[in-house]
mmCIF file of C-alpha atoms and ligand atoms in Angstrom:
data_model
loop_
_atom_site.group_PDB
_atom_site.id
_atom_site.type_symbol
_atom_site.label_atom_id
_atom_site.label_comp_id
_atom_site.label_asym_id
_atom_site.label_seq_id
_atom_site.Cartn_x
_atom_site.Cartn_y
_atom_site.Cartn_z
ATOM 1 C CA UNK A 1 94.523 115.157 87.032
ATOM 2 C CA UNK A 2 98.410 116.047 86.733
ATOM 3 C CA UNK A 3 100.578 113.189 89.002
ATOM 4 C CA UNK A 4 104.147 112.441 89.691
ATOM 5 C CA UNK A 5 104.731 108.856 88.069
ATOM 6 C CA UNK A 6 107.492 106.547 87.828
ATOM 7 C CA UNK A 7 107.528 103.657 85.348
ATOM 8 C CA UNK A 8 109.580 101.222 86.969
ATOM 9 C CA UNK A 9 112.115 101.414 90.171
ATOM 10 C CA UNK A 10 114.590 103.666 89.839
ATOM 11 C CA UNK A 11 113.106 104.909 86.606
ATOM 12 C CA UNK A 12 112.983 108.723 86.170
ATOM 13 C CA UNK A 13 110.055 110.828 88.224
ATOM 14 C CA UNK A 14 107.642 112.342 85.558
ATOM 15 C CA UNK A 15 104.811 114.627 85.753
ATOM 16 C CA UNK A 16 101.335 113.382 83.408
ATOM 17 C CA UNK A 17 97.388 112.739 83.245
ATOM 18 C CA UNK A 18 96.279 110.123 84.771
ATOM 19 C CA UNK A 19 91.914 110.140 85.182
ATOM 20 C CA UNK A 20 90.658 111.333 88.803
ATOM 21 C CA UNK A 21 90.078 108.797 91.423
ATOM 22 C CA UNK A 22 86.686 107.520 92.454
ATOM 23 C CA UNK A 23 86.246 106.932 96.484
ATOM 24 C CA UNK A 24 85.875 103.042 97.488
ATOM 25 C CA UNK A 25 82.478 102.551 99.184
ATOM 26 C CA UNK A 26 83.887 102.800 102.450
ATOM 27 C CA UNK A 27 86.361 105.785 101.641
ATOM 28 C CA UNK A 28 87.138 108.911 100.194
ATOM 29 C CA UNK A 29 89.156 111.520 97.203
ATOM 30 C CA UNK A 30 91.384 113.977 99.035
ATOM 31 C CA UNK A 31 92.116 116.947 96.691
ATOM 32 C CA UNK A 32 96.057 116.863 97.805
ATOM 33 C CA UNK A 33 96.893 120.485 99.243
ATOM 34 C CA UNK A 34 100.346 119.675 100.533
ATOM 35 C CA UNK A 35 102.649 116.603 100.233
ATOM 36 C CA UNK A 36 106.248 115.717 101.720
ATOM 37 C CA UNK A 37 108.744 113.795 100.734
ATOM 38 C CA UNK A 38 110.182 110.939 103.158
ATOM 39 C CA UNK A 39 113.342 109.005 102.776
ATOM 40 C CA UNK A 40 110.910 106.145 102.763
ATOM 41 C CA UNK A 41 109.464 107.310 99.138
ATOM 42 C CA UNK A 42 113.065 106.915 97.973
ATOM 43 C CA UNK A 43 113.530 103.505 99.440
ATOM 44 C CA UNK A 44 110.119 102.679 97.657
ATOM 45 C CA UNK A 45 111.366 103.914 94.431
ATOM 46 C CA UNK A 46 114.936 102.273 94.608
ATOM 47 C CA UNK A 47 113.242 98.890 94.675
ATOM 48 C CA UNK A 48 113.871 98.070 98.696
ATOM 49 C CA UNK A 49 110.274 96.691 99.406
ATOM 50 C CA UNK A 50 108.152 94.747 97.091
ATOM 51 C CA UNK A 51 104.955 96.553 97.977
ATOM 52 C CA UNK A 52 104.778 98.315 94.910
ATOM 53 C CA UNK A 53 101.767 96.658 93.105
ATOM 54 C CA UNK A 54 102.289 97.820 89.580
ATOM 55 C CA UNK A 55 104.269 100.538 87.033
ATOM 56 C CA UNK A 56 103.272 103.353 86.711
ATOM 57 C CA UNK A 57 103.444 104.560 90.152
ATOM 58 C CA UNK A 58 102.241 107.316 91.619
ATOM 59 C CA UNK A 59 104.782 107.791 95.269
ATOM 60 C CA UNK A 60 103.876 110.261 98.324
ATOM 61 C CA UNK A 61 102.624 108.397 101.495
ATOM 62 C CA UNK A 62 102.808 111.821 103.922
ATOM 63 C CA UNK A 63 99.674 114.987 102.814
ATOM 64 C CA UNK A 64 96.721 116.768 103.558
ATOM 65 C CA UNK A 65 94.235 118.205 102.030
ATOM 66 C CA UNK A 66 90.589 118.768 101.379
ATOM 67 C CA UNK A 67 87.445 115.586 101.061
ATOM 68 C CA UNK A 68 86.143 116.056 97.617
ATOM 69 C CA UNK A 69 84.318 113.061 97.080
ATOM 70 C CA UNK A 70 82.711 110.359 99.519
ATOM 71 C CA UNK A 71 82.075 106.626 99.114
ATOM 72 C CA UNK A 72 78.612 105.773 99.828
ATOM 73 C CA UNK A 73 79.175 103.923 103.417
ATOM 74 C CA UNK A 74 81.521 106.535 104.923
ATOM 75 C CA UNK A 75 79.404 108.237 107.888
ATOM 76 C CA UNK A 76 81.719 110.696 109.717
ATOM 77 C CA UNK A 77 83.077 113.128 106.773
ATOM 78 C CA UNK A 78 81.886 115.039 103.764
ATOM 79 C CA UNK A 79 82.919 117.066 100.911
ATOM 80 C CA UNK A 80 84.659 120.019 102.018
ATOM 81 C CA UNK A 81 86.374 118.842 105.404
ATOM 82 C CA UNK A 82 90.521 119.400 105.427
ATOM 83 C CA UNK A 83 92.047 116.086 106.950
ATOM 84 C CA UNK A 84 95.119 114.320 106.701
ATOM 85 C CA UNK A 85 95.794 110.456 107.519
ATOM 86 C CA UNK A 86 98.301 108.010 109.110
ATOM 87 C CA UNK A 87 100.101 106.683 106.707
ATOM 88 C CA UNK A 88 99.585 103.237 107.621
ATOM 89 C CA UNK A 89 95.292 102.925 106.632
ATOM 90 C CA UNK A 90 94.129 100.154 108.513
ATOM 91 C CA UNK A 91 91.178 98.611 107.786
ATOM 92 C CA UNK A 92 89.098 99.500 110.677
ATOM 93 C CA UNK A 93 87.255 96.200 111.353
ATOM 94 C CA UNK A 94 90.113 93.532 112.352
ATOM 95 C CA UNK A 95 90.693 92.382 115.878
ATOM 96 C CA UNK A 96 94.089 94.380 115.645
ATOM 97 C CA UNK A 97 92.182 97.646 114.970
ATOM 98 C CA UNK A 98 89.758 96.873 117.712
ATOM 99 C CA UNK A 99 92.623 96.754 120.097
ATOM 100 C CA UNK A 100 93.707 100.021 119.318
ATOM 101 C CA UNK A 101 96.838 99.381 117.269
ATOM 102 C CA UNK A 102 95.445 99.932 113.853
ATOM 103 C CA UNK A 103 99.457 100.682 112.697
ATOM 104 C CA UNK A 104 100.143 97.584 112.635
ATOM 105 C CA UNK A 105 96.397 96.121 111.148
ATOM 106 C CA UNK A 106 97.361 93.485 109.039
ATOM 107 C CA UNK A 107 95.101 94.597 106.292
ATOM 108 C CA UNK A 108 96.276 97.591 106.205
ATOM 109 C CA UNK A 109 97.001 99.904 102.699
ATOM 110 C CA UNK A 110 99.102 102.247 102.609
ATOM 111 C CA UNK A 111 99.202 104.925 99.707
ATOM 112 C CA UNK A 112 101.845 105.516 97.654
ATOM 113 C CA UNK A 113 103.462 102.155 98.588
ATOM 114 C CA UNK A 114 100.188 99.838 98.154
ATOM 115 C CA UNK A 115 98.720 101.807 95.455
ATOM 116 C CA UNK A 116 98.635 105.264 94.397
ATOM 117 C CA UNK A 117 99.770 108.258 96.836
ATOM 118 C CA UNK A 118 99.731 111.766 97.217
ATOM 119 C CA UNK A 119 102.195 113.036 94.699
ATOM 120 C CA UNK A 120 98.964 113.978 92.663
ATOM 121 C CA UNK A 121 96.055 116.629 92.529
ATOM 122 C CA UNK A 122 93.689 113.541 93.846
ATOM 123 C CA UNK A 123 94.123 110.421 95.904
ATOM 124 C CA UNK A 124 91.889 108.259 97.304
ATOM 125 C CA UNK A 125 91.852 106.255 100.364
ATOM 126 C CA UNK A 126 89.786 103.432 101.987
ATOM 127 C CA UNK A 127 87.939 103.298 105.121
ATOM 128 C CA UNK A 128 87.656 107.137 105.893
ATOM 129 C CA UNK A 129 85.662 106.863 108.825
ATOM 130 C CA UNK A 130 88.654 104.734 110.786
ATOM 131 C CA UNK A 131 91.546 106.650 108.891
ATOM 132 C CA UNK A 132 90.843 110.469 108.142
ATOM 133 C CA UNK A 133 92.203 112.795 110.765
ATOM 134 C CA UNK A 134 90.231 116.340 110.988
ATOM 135 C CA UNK A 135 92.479 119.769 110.638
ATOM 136 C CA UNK A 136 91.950 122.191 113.496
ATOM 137 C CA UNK A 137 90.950 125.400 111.871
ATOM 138 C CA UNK A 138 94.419 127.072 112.517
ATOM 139 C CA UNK A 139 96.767 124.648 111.094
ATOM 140 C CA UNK A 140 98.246 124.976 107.752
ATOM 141 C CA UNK A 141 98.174 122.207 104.902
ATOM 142 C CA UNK A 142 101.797 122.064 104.680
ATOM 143 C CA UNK A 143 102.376 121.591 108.667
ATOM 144 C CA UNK A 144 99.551 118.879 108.848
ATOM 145 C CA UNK A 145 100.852 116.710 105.785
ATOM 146 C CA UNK A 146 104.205 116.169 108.222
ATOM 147 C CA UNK A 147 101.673 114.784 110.952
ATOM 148 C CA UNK A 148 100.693 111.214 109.385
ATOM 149 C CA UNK A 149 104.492 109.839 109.128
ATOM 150 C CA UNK A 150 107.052 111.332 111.105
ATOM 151 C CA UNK A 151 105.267 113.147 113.708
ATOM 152 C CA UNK A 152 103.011 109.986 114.172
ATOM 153 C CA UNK A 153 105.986 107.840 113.969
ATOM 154 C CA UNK A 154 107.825 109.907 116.689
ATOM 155 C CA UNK A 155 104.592 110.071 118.767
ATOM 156 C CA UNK A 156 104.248 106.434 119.095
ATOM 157 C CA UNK A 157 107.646 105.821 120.638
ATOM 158 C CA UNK A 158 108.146 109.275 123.174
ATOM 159 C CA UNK A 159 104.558 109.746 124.159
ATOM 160 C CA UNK A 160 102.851 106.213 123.888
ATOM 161 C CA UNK A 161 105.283 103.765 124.501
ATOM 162 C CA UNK A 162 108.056 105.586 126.002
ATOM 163 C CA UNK A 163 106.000 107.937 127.913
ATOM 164 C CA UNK A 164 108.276 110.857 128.990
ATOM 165 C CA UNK A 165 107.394 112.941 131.578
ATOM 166 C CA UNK A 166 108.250 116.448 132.923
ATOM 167 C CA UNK A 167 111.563 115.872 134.065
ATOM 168 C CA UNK A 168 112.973 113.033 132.733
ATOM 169 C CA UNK A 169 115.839 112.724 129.868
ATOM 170 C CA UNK A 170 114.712 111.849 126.356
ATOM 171 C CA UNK A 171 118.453 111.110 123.653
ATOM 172 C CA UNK A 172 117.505 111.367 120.096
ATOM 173 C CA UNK A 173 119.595 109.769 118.119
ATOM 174 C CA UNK A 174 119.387 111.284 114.086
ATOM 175 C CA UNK A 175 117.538 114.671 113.582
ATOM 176 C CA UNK A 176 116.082 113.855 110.816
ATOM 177 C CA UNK A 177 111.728 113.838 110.136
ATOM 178 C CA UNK A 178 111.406 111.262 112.777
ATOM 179 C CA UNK A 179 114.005 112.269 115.209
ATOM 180 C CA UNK A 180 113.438 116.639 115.296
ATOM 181 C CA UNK A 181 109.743 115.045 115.208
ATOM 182 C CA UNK A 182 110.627 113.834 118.544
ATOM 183 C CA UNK A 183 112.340 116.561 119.915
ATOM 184 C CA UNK A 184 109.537 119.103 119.446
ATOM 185 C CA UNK A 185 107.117 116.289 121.324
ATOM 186 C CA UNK A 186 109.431 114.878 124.270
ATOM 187 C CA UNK A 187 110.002 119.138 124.846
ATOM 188 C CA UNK A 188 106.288 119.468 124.824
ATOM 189 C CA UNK A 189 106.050 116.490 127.567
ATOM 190 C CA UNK A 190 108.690 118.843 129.833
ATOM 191 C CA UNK A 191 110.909 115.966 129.353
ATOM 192 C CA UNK A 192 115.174 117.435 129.138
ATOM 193 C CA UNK A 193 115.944 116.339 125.509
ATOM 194 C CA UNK A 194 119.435 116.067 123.993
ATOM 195 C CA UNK A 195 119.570 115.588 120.461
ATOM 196 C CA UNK A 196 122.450 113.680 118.328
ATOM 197 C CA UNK A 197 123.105 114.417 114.833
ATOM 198 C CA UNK A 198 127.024 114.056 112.953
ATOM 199 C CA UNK A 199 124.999 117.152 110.816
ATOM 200 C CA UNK A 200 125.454 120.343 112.154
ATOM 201 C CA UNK A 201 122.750 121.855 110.465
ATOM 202 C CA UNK A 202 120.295 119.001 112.032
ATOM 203 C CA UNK A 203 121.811 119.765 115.583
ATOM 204 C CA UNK A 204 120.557 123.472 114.923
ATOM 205 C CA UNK A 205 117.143 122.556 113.837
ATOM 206 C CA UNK A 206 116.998 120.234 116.919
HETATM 207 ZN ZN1 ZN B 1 107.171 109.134 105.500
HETATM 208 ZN ZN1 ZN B 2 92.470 96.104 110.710
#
């Protein structure tokens, strides 16, 4: 399959071969359809967090795309279904995923950061049947591989933990993936939302 690698942090991006993925017993192959680019894939390849098990490196934590092979134990998806994923895979059976808070599962791999990612033709990703995300019908590959980061990200803090409602006042501060993320949702809650940006071409996307 072609991939993006790098060989080493800050070591130039490069397009190559590398052989297709197999699916982990318990996971799956995505043929990538759409990948974005987060300023966390730069801090990644500037060195900033260890996580990075090995050179070469394939990058991209945020895509979607299309199941095209299965791992004998997954029981909710086959070949053929369009999904995307959280960034963050959690592992599915910890006490942490069986509260509900599988972000922050502390088994949890994370592509492109933990091992290989999405910057590729294939990638494949453990424990499908906690982590895959099904497509409605209607959305496009390139809107649904911003859902697993930024969107999810900005969910989290408005909707789950902040919980705006119709109404209230919601400041973002930065208008960036995250923070126009978080416009589009606290507006969807009918909360008022004013958003802060020192870019005026952020402050007109917001
Ligand atoms: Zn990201
Ligand atoms: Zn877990």
């Amino acid at each position: 399959m072609r991939a993006v690698i790098y060989d080493g942090y800050r070591e130039p991006l490069r397009v190559t071969e590398l052989a297709e993925p197999v699916p982990p017993d318990d996971g799956v192959v995505l043929r990538v359809e759409a990948a974005g680019l987060c300023r966390s894939d730069w801090h990644s390849w500037n060195g900033h967090d260890d996580d990075i098990p090995g050179f070469p490196h394939v990058p991209g934590h945020e895509f979607a795309g299309t199941v095209s092979a299965v791992g004998p134990d997954v029981t909710r998806w086959r070949v053929g279904d369009r999904v995307t994923t959280p960034f963050v895979c959690a592992c599915g059976r910890c006490l942490v995923c069986e509260s509900g808070n599988h972000q922050v599962c502390p088994h949890q791999w994370q592509p492109g950061f933990d091992g290989w990612g999405g910057f590729a033709e294939y990638v494949a990703l453990p424990a499908a049947d906690t982590n895959l995300v099904r497509l409605p019908h209607d959305m496009d590959m390139t809107t649904a591989a911003g859902l697993g980061c930024r969107v999810a990200t900005a969910y989290r803090a408005i909707a789950q933990v902040g919980r705006a409602a119709p109404g209230e006042e919601v400041v973002v501060h930065g208008c960036g993936g995250v923070g126009l993320a978080a416009v589009m949702i606290a507006r969807a809650l009918g909360a008022r939302v004013t958003a802060v940006d020192p870019s005026a071409h952020a402050r007109e996307l917001a």
